Each structure stands twice: as C-alpha cells, then as structure tokens.
mmCIF file of C-alpha atoms and ligand atoms in Angstrom:
data_model
loop_
_atom_site.group_PDB
_atom_site.id
_atom_site.type_symbol
_atom_site.label_atom_id
_atom_site.label_comp_id
_atom_site.label_asym_id
_atom_site.label_seq_id
_atom_site.Cartn_x
_atom_site.Cartn_y
_atom_site.Cartn_z
ATOM 1 C CA MET A 1092 11.274 87.886 120.420
ATOM 2 C CA LYS A 1093 9.525 87.578 124.068
ATOM 3 C CA SER A 1094 6.240 89.191 124.037
ATOM 4 C CA GLU A 1095 6.027 89.458 127.541
ATOM 5 C CA GLN A 1096 8.259 91.829 129.589
ATOM 6 C CA THR A 1097 10.927 90.191 131.593
ATOM 7 C CA ILE A 1098 11.864 92.253 135.038
ATOM 8 C CA PRO A 1099 15.564 91.591 136.012
ATOM 9 C CA GLN A 1100 15.875 90.674 139.209
ATOM 10 C CA HIS A 1101 18.982 93.048 139.713
ATOM 11 C CA ILE A 1102 19.240 96.361 137.636
ATOM 12 C CA ALA A 1103 22.435 98.038 137.858
ATOM 13 C CA VAL A 1104 23.034 102.069 137.248
ATOM 14 C CA ILE A 1105 25.545 104.417 136.305
ATOM 15 C CA MET A 1106 24.055 107.972 137.104
ATOM 16 C CA ASP A 1107 26.155 110.224 134.866
ATOM 17 C CA GLY A 1108 25.520 113.453 133.231
ATOM 18 C CA ASN A 1109 24.389 115.717 136.206
ATOM 19 C CA GLY A 1110 26.885 118.115 135.509
ATOM 20 C CA ARG A 1111 26.031 118.602 132.197
ATOM 21 C CA TRP A 1112 22.621 118.698 132.934
ATOM 22 C CA ALA A 1113 23.140 121.696 135.014
ATOM 23 C CA THR A 1114 25.903 123.241 132.743
ATOM 24 C CA ARG A 1115 23.541 123.490 129.547
ATOM 25 C CA ARG A 1116 20.994 125.368 131.813
ATOM 26 C CA GLY A 1117 23.512 128.055 132.737
ATOM 27 C CA MET A 1118 23.533 126.432 136.114
ATOM 28 C CA LYS A 1119 25.994 125.269 138.774
ATOM 29 C CA ARG A 1120 26.678 121.641 138.681
ATOM 30 C CA HIS A 1121 25.549 121.264 142.207
ATOM 31 C CA GLU A 1122 22.046 121.732 141.016
ATOM 32 C CA GLY A 1123 22.306 118.871 138.815
ATOM 33 C CA HIS A 1124 23.442 116.499 141.257
ATOM 34 C CA ARG A 1125 20.340 118.076 143.577
ATOM 35 C CA VAL A 1126 17.908 116.905 140.746
ATOM 36 C CA GLY A 1127 19.915 113.828 140.029
ATOM 37 C CA VAL A 1128 19.028 112.696 143.449
ATOM 38 C CA GLU A 1129 15.331 113.131 142.678
ATOM 39 C CA SER A 1130 15.710 110.871 140.081
ATOM 40 C CA ALA A 1131 17.266 107.941 141.960
ATOM 41 C CA ARG A 1132 14.744 108.495 145.094
ATOM 42 C CA THR A 1133 11.667 108.329 141.996
ATOM 43 C CA LEU A 1134 13.631 104.890 140.766
ATOM 44 C CA VAL A 1135 14.015 103.485 143.918
ATOM 45 C CA THR A 1136 10.252 103.646 144.614
ATOM 46 C CA HIS A 1137 9.516 102.169 140.808
ATOM 47 C CA CYS A 1138 11.714 99.652 140.920
ATOM 48 C CA ARG A 1139 10.412 98.020 143.979
ATOM 49 C CA LYS A 1140 6.914 98.759 142.611
ATOM 50 C CA ILE A 1141 7.591 96.455 139.681
ATOM 51 C CA GLY A 1142 9.540 93.884 141.346
ATOM 52 C CA VAL A 1143 13.232 94.218 141.077
ATOM 53 C CA ARG A 1144 14.887 92.741 143.839
ATOM 54 C CA HIS A 1145 18.193 94.334 143.755
ATOM 55 C CA LEU A 1146 18.902 97.883 142.460
ATOM 56 C CA THR A 1147 22.648 99.258 142.417
ATOM 57 C CA LEU A 1148 23.086 103.015 142.338
ATOM 58 C CA TYR A 1149 26.837 104.085 141.713
ATOM 59 C CA THR A 1150 26.681 107.034 143.296
ATOM 60 C CA PHE A 1151 30.499 107.517 144.120
ATOM 61 C CA SER A 1152 33.546 106.035 142.529
ATOM 62 C CA THR A 1153 37.087 105.538 144.033
ATOM 63 C CA GLU A 1154 38.125 108.099 141.082
ATOM 64 C CA ASN A 1155 35.567 110.664 142.271
ATOM 65 C CA TRP A 1156 37.816 111.853 144.911
ATOM 66 C CA ALA A 1157 39.868 113.484 142.272
ATOM 67 C CA ARG A 1158 36.714 116.307 142.218
ATOM 68 C CA PRO A 1159 37.051 119.551 143.808
ATOM 69 C CA GLU A 1160 36.617 119.817 147.322
ATOM 70 C CA GLU A 1161 33.612 121.683 146.995
ATOM 71 C CA GLU A 1162 31.555 119.408 144.613
ATOM 72 C CA LYS A 1163 32.374 116.582 146.797
ATOM 73 C CA ARG A 1164 30.988 118.276 149.896
ATOM 74 C CA VAL A 1165 27.621 119.099 147.767
ATOM 75 C CA LEU A 1166 27.533 115.279 147.188
ATOM 76 C CA PHE A 1167 28.203 114.387 150.607
ATOM 77 C CA ASP A 1168 25.649 116.463 151.922
ATOM 78 C CA LEU A 1169 23.229 115.417 149.240
ATOM 79 C CA LEU A 1170 23.905 112.139 150.299
ATOM 80 C CA VAL A 1171 23.325 112.477 153.937
ATOM 81 C CA ARG A 1172 20.006 114.696 153.257
ATOM 82 C CA PHE A 1173 18.853 111.637 150.981
ATOM 83 C CA LEU A 1174 19.053 109.179 153.818
ATOM 84 C CA LYS A 1175 17.766 111.290 156.485
ATOM 85 C CA GLY A 1176 15.111 111.802 153.915
ATOM 86 C CA GLU A 1177 14.597 108.383 152.573
ATOM 87 C CA LEU A 1178 14.319 106.371 155.854
ATOM 88 C CA SER A 1179 10.840 106.247 156.749
ATOM 89 C CA SER A 1180 10.305 105.166 153.206
ATOM 90 C CA LEU A 1181 12.526 102.758 152.791
ATOM 91 C CA LEU A 1182 11.125 101.164 155.660
ATOM 92 C CA GLU A 1183 7.734 101.422 154.452
ATOM 93 C CA GLN A 1184 8.575 99.756 151.217
ATOM 94 C CA ASP A 1185 10.342 97.044 152.958
ATOM 95 C CA ILE A 1186 14.059 98.096 151.360
ATOM 96 C CA ARG A 1187 17.043 97.199 152.585
ATOM 97 C CA LEU A 1188 19.961 99.592 152.004
ATOM 98 C CA ARG A 1189 23.521 98.091 151.402
ATOM 99 C CA ILE A 1190 26.780 99.469 150.664
ATOM 100 C CA LEU A 1191 29.104 98.437 148.050
ATOM 101 C CA GLY A 1192 32.506 100.500 149.265
ATOM 102 C CA GLU A 1193 34.638 101.183 151.839
ATOM 103 C CA ILE A 1194 32.922 104.141 154.088
ATOM 104 C CA GLU A 1195 35.775 104.828 156.013
ATOM 105 C CA ARG A 1196 37.373 107.626 153.923
ATOM 106 C CA PHE A 1197 34.175 109.696 154.018
ATOM 107 C CA PRO A 1198 32.963 112.229 156.719
ATOM 108 C CA LEU A 1199 31.574 111.438 160.068
ATOM 109 C CA ALA A 1200 28.516 112.525 159.477
ATOM 110 C CA VAL A 1201 28.133 110.680 156.367
ATOM 111 C CA ARG A 1202 29.343 107.493 158.036
ATOM 112 C CA GLU A 1203 27.289 108.016 160.937
ATOM 113 C CA MET A 1204 24.254 108.147 158.805
ATOM 114 C CA LEU A 1205 24.922 105.291 156.553
ATOM 115 C CA LYS A 1206 25.574 103.011 159.576
ATOM 116 C CA HIS A 1207 22.004 104.129 161.148
ATOM 117 C CA VAL A 1208 20.175 103.589 157.975
ATOM 118 C CA LEU A 1209 22.166 100.195 157.427
ATOM 119 C CA ARG A 1210 21.352 99.127 160.858
ATOM 120 C CA LYS A 1211 17.382 100.389 160.895
ATOM 121 C CA THR A 1212 16.790 98.672 157.243
ATOM 122 C CA ALA A 1213 18.720 95.350 158.152
ATOM 123 C CA HIS A 1214 15.679 93.285 158.465
ATOM 124 C CA CYS A 1215 13.944 94.623 155.261
ATOM 125 C CA LYS A 1216 13.209 91.770 152.921
ATOM 126 C CA SER A 1217 11.400 92.927 149.954
ATOM 127 C CA MET A 1218 14.110 94.624 147.783
ATOM 128 C CA THR A 1219 18.005 95.839 148.362
ATOM 129 C CA LEU A 1220 18.959 99.051 147.441
ATOM 130 C CA ASN A 1221 23.175 98.916 146.914
ATOM 131 C CA LEU A 1222 24.444 101.961 147.222
ATOM 132 C CA ALA A 1223 28.082 101.870 145.287
ATOM 133 C CA LEU A 1224 30.334 104.383 147.520
ATOM 134 C CA ASN A 1225 33.450 104.651 147.383
ATOM 135 C CA TYR A 1226 33.229 102.059 144.601
ATOM 136 C CA GLY A 1227 35.672 100.605 141.893
ATOM 137 C CA GLY A 1228 35.538 97.143 140.406
ATOM 138 C CA ARG A 1229 39.303 97.000 140.491
ATOM 139 C CA ASP A 1230 39.687 97.540 144.156
ATOM 140 C CA GLU A 1231 37.007 95.437 145.098
ATOM 141 C CA ILE A 1232 38.607 92.423 143.214
ATOM 142 C CA LEU A 1233 41.788 93.562 144.915
ATOM 143 C CA ARG A 1234 40.261 93.291 148.250
ATOM 144 C CA ALA A 1235 38.536 90.142 147.983
ATOM 145 C CA ALA A 1236 42.181 88.531 146.539
ATOM 146 C CA GLN A 1237 43.798 90.132 149.406
ATOM 147 C CA THR A 1238 40.979 89.028 152.269
ATOM 148 C CA LEU A 1239 41.243 85.260 150.404
ATOM 149 C CA ALA A 1240 45.131 85.432 150.614
ATOM 150 C CA GLY A 1241 44.866 86.510 154.419
ATOM 151 C CA GLN A 1242 42.649 83.615 155.179
ATOM 152 C CA GLY A 1243 45.296 81.083 153.905
ATOM 153 C CA LEU A 1244 43.448 79.391 151.142
ATOM 154 C CA ARG A 1245 45.004 77.042 148.781
ATOM 155 C CA PRO A 1246 44.912 78.027 145.330
ATOM 156 C CA GLU A 1247 42.714 75.059 144.167
ATOM 157 C CA GLU A 1248 39.836 76.206 147.295
ATOM 158 C CA ILE A 1249 39.437 79.434 145.597
ATOM 159 C CA THR A 1250 36.701 78.839 142.931
ATOM 160 C CA PRO A 1251 34.331 81.369 141.441
ATOM 161 C CA GLU A 1252 31.645 81.045 144.052
ATOM 162 C CA VAL A 1253 34.493 81.628 147.070
ATOM 163 C CA PHE A 1254 35.801 84.559 145.004
ATOM 164 C CA ALA A 1255 32.029 86.067 144.535
ATOM 165 C CA ASP A 1256 31.504 85.710 148.136
ATOM 166 C CA ALA A 1257 34.351 87.658 149.195
ATOM 167 C CA LEU A 1258 33.210 90.422 146.812
ATOM 168 C CA TYR A 1259 31.126 93.442 148.269
ATOM 169 C CA THR A 1260 27.744 92.061 146.644
ATOM 170 C CA HIS A 1261 28.126 88.650 148.007
ATOM 171 C CA GLY A 1262 24.751 86.776 148.651
ATOM 172 C CA GLN A 1263 23.563 88.866 145.395
ATOM 173 C CA PRO A 1264 22.651 87.889 141.850
ATOM 174 C CA ASP A 1265 24.732 89.454 139.301
ATOM 175 C CA PRO A 1266 22.945 92.387 137.598
ATOM 176 C CA GLU A 1267 21.288 91.304 134.156
ATOM 177 C CA LEU A 1268 20.728 94.847 133.329
ATOM 178 C CA ILE A 1269 23.592 97.754 133.760
ATOM 179 C CA ILE A 1270 22.042 101.238 132.569
ATOM 180 C CA ARG A 1271 24.223 104.080 131.949
ATOM 181 C CA THR A 1272 23.046 107.409 131.267
ATOM 182 C CA SER A 1273 24.174 110.461 129.344
ATOM 183 C CA GLY A 1274 25.556 109.080 126.000
ATOM 184 C CA GLU A 1275 29.029 107.798 127.458
ATOM 185 C CA LYS A 1276 29.703 104.081 126.369
ATOM 186 C CA ARG A 1277 32.145 103.242 129.243
ATOM 187 C CA ILE A 1278 32.121 100.802 132.259
ATOM 188 C CA SER A 1279 34.025 103.490 134.580
ATOM 189 C CA ASN A 1280 35.301 100.533 136.734
ATOM 190 C CA PHE A 1281 31.883 99.556 137.665
ATOM 191 C CA LEU A 1282 31.064 96.115 138.702
ATOM 192 C CA LEU A 1283 33.646 94.270 136.608
ATOM 193 C CA TRP A 1284 33.457 90.851 137.821
ATOM 194 C CA GLN A 1285 29.492 91.131 138.512
ATOM 195 C CA ALA A 1286 29.063 92.452 134.712
ATOM 196 C CA ALA A 1287 30.526 89.285 132.966
ATOM 197 C CA TYR A 1288 27.111 88.925 130.787
ATOM 198 C CA SER A 1289 24.923 92.008 131.928
ATOM 199 C CA GLU A 1290 23.449 93.073 129.029
ATOM 200 C CA PHE A 1291 24.347 96.684 128.495
ATOM 201 C CA TYR A 1292 21.603 99.908 128.046
ATOM 202 C CA PHE A 1293 23.142 103.055 126.734
ATOM 203 C CA THR A 1294 21.026 106.486 126.601
ATOM 204 C CA ASP A 1295 21.575 109.824 125.686
ATOM 205 C CA THR A 1296 19.198 110.890 128.312
ATOM 206 C CA LEU A 1297 20.838 112.672 131.024
ATOM 207 C CA TRP A 1298 20.821 111.429 134.583
ATOM 208 C CA PRO A 1299 18.421 114.525 135.742
ATOM 209 C CA ASP A 1300 15.849 113.426 132.862
ATOM 210 C CA PHE A 1301 15.987 110.164 133.927
ATOM 211 C CA THR A 1302 12.373 109.128 134.640
ATOM 212 C CA PRO A 1303 10.327 105.699 135.105
ATOM 213 C CA GLU A 1304 9.105 105.882 131.459
ATOM 214 C CA GLU A 1305 12.987 105.773 130.850
ATOM 215 C CA LEU A 1306 13.578 102.729 132.374
ATOM 216 C CA ASP A 1307 10.584 101.386 130.997
ATOM 217 C CA LYS A 1308 12.012 101.849 127.732
ATOM 218 C CA ALA A 1309 15.531 100.133 128.972
ATOM 219 C CA LEU A 1310 13.040 97.072 129.983
ATOM 220 C CA GLU A 1311 11.667 96.686 126.880
ATOM 221 C CA GLU A 1312 14.739 96.493 124.930
ATOM 222 C CA PHE A 1313 16.024 93.738 127.703
ATOM 223 C CA SER A 1314 13.102 91.955 127.336
ATOM 224 C CA SER A 1315 13.785 91.737 123.354
ATOM 225 C CA ARG A 1316 17.661 90.474 123.564
ATOM 226 C CA GLN A 1317 18.325 87.298 123.759
ATOM 227 C CA ARG A 1318 21.087 86.524 126.558
ATOM 228 C CA ARG A 1319 23.257 83.360 125.297
ATOM 229 C CA PHE A 1320 26.012 82.923 127.971
ATOM 230 C CA GLY A 1321 28.110 81.787 125.471
ATOM 231 C CA LYS A 1322 25.711 78.937 123.709
ATOM 232 C CA THR A 1323 24.802 79.010 120.330
ATOM 233 C CA GLY A 1324 21.519 81.157 119.701
ATOM 234 C CA GLU A 1325 19.181 77.612 119.170
ATOM 235 C CA GLN A 1326 20.781 76.000 122.469
ATOM 236 C CA VAL A 1327 18.922 79.031 124.298
ATOM 237 C CA GLU A 1328 16.014 79.193 122.510
ATOM 238 C CA ASP A 1329 12.912 78.520 124.438
HETATM 239 C C1 LIG B 747 27.227 111.662 137.782
HETATM 240 O O1 LIG B 747 27.364 113.072 137.117
HETATM 241 C C2 LIG B 747 27.581 112.081 139.235
HETATM 242 C C3 LIG B 747 28.869 111.830 140.128
HETATM 243 C C4 LIG B 747 29.636 110.719 139.256
HETATM 244 C C5 LIG B 747 28.764 111.732 141.413
HETATM 245 P P1 LIG B 747 28.506 113.555 136.601
HETATM 246 O O2 LIG B 747 28.660 114.540 137.645
HETATM 247 O O3 LIG B 747 29.340 112.910 136.109
HETATM 248 O O4 LIG B 747 27.988 114.789 135.580
HETATM 249 P P2 LIG B 747 28.886 114.768 134.329
HETATM 250 O O5 LIG B 747 29.397 113.694 133.591
HETATM 251 O O6 LIG B 747 29.921 115.825 134.206
HETATM 252 O O7 LIG B 747 27.986 115.911 132.997
HETATM 253 C C1 LIG B 748 30.887 107.254 136.837
HETATM 254 O O1 LIG B 748 30.267 108.589 136.371
HETATM 255 C C2 LIG B 748 30.937 107.438 137.990
HETATM 256 C C3 LIG B 748 29.406 107.443 138.988
HETATM 257 C C4 LIG B 748 28.355 107.596 138.200
HETATM 258 C C5 LIG B 748 29.647 107.428 140.398
HETATM 259 P P1 LIG B 748 32.157 109.247 136.023
HETATM 260 O O2 LIG B 748 31.475 110.668 135.415
HETATM 261 O O3 LIG B 748 32.853 109.912 137.407
HETATM 262 O O4 LIG B 748 32.706 108.661 134.743
HETATM 263 P P2 LIG B 748 33.793 109.140 133.714
HETATM 264 O O5 LIG B 748 35.036 109.908 134.357
HETATM 265 O O6 LIG B 748 33.225 109.935 133.073
HETATM 266 O O7 LIG B 748 34.010 107.508 132.925
HETATM 267 MG MG1 LIG B 749 30.237 112.164 134.469
#
C-alpha cells in the first residue's frame, strides 16, 4: 500500500441522489437539485485546490430528457444561474469550461450562457471543468464512428488514438477515478469508452450531502488501490 496520496489527473462524478435527498426531507425534488448545485460548486473549488487537472460532472444525460417538463425546466434554470454566478470565480481560479454532449437541444438561454462561459474561459489552463450535458456514452461513440466514416477514413486508419480524438473528451486523459453517489452501482451510460480502466468509488451519500471530506475519503481509497491494466500484480509493483 502506498503511504502518500495520489491525486488523480482526472476525476469524473455521477452526481446522483438529489431527488431522494429532498423527498426524504418531505421537500420537492427541486430542493435537492438546488442543494446539489452547491455541492458541485464546492467540489470544483476543492478539486482545483488539491491539483486535479480535469473534473467531469455528469449533469444531464441523454436519458434525462424523459423527466417531467417541470423538473427539466428547474434543472436548466439552475444551470444558467450556476454559470452566471460562477463565471468570475472560474476565471479567478483559471478554470476552463468544456461541454461533453450536444447542446443544440437545450433552450436558447442555456445555450447562450454555455457559449458565453466557454468563450470567456477558453484561455484558462489550471483545470478543465467538463460538464456532461445531453451526454450519453453510446451517443458519443456513435457520433465518433459517424464522424470518422464521414471523413472517409480507411478501416486501418481508425486507431484507438484517432477514435479517442473524435470523442467529446478529445485531448484529455481518461478518468482514473469515477465516483457515484447515492448507493447506485451502475454506469448509466457515462464515459463508456473512457472508463475502460477507471477505478470506481461508490458511496451511499446522496449528492447534496457530498462534501470535500467525502472526496478525501474517495481519494484515500483510490490511493490504496493497485491499478493493473491487465498485467500481474508483480509486474506493476513499484
Ligand atoms: C441526480 O439526482 C441529478 C440528475 C440526474 C439530473 P436525481 O434527480 O437522479 O436524484 P434521484 O436519483 O432521483 O434521487
Ligand atoms: C445519472 O443519474 C445521470 C446524472 C447524474 C446526470 P440518473 O439518476 O439519471 O441515473 P439512473 O436512471 O438512476 O440510472
Ligand atoms: Mg438518480
């Protein structure tokens, strides 16, 4: 077991359990989303502080379009407010925003705010904040295949590197650690290609209760794991 903590370059989070957090308190699901945004805000700053280079937050999946109109409206409204409120803080912390997913399906106000923050933070270099929006792993892989087919590449030209370059995450390392809150133990169409060798950390904590201390617990466990990439335990021992 390694003694010092290893900080992953890229952490990805499935922020789950907002609805249950609220209903358990006799509140509307909206309240869970509202408090969940605060957890996200705090996590971004904490990750930047400890030296994480890429943070990916699963914010709205391709399947989440099936949610009630009212809930989607609240989520989009919270997203616009978050972006508006965070822009100066992102710039101050030198954090660049990137979007994983196709944003054309979102209402105009959401698209405009996203484009604004993307433009304003494009020069930031200390950390990349990826918001997975209208994101689905299958959709991403399918689009990459379609893009490459459209470019008329020959089969042997489609290498893993070329393929990865056609994904939303192009130019970024795969996440070493994927965290899912709320006790669910599934991938829910998240980063299907990129998660090939990620370590998974599951916690029963609901997303609105997820604090930097919870992240530290995940990092502690991550540091104690041995990543093998298909080799034997002896081969990777350093
Ligand atoms: C995660 O919380 C937020 C989104 C998926 C947008 P949920 O809304 O899925 O909360 P639960 O799983 O119903 O508790
Ligand atoms: C995954 O959570 C998507 C996001 C966190 C944005 P869901 O709550 O939508 O996933 P399932 O439906 O429980 O698998
Ligand atoms: Mg959920």
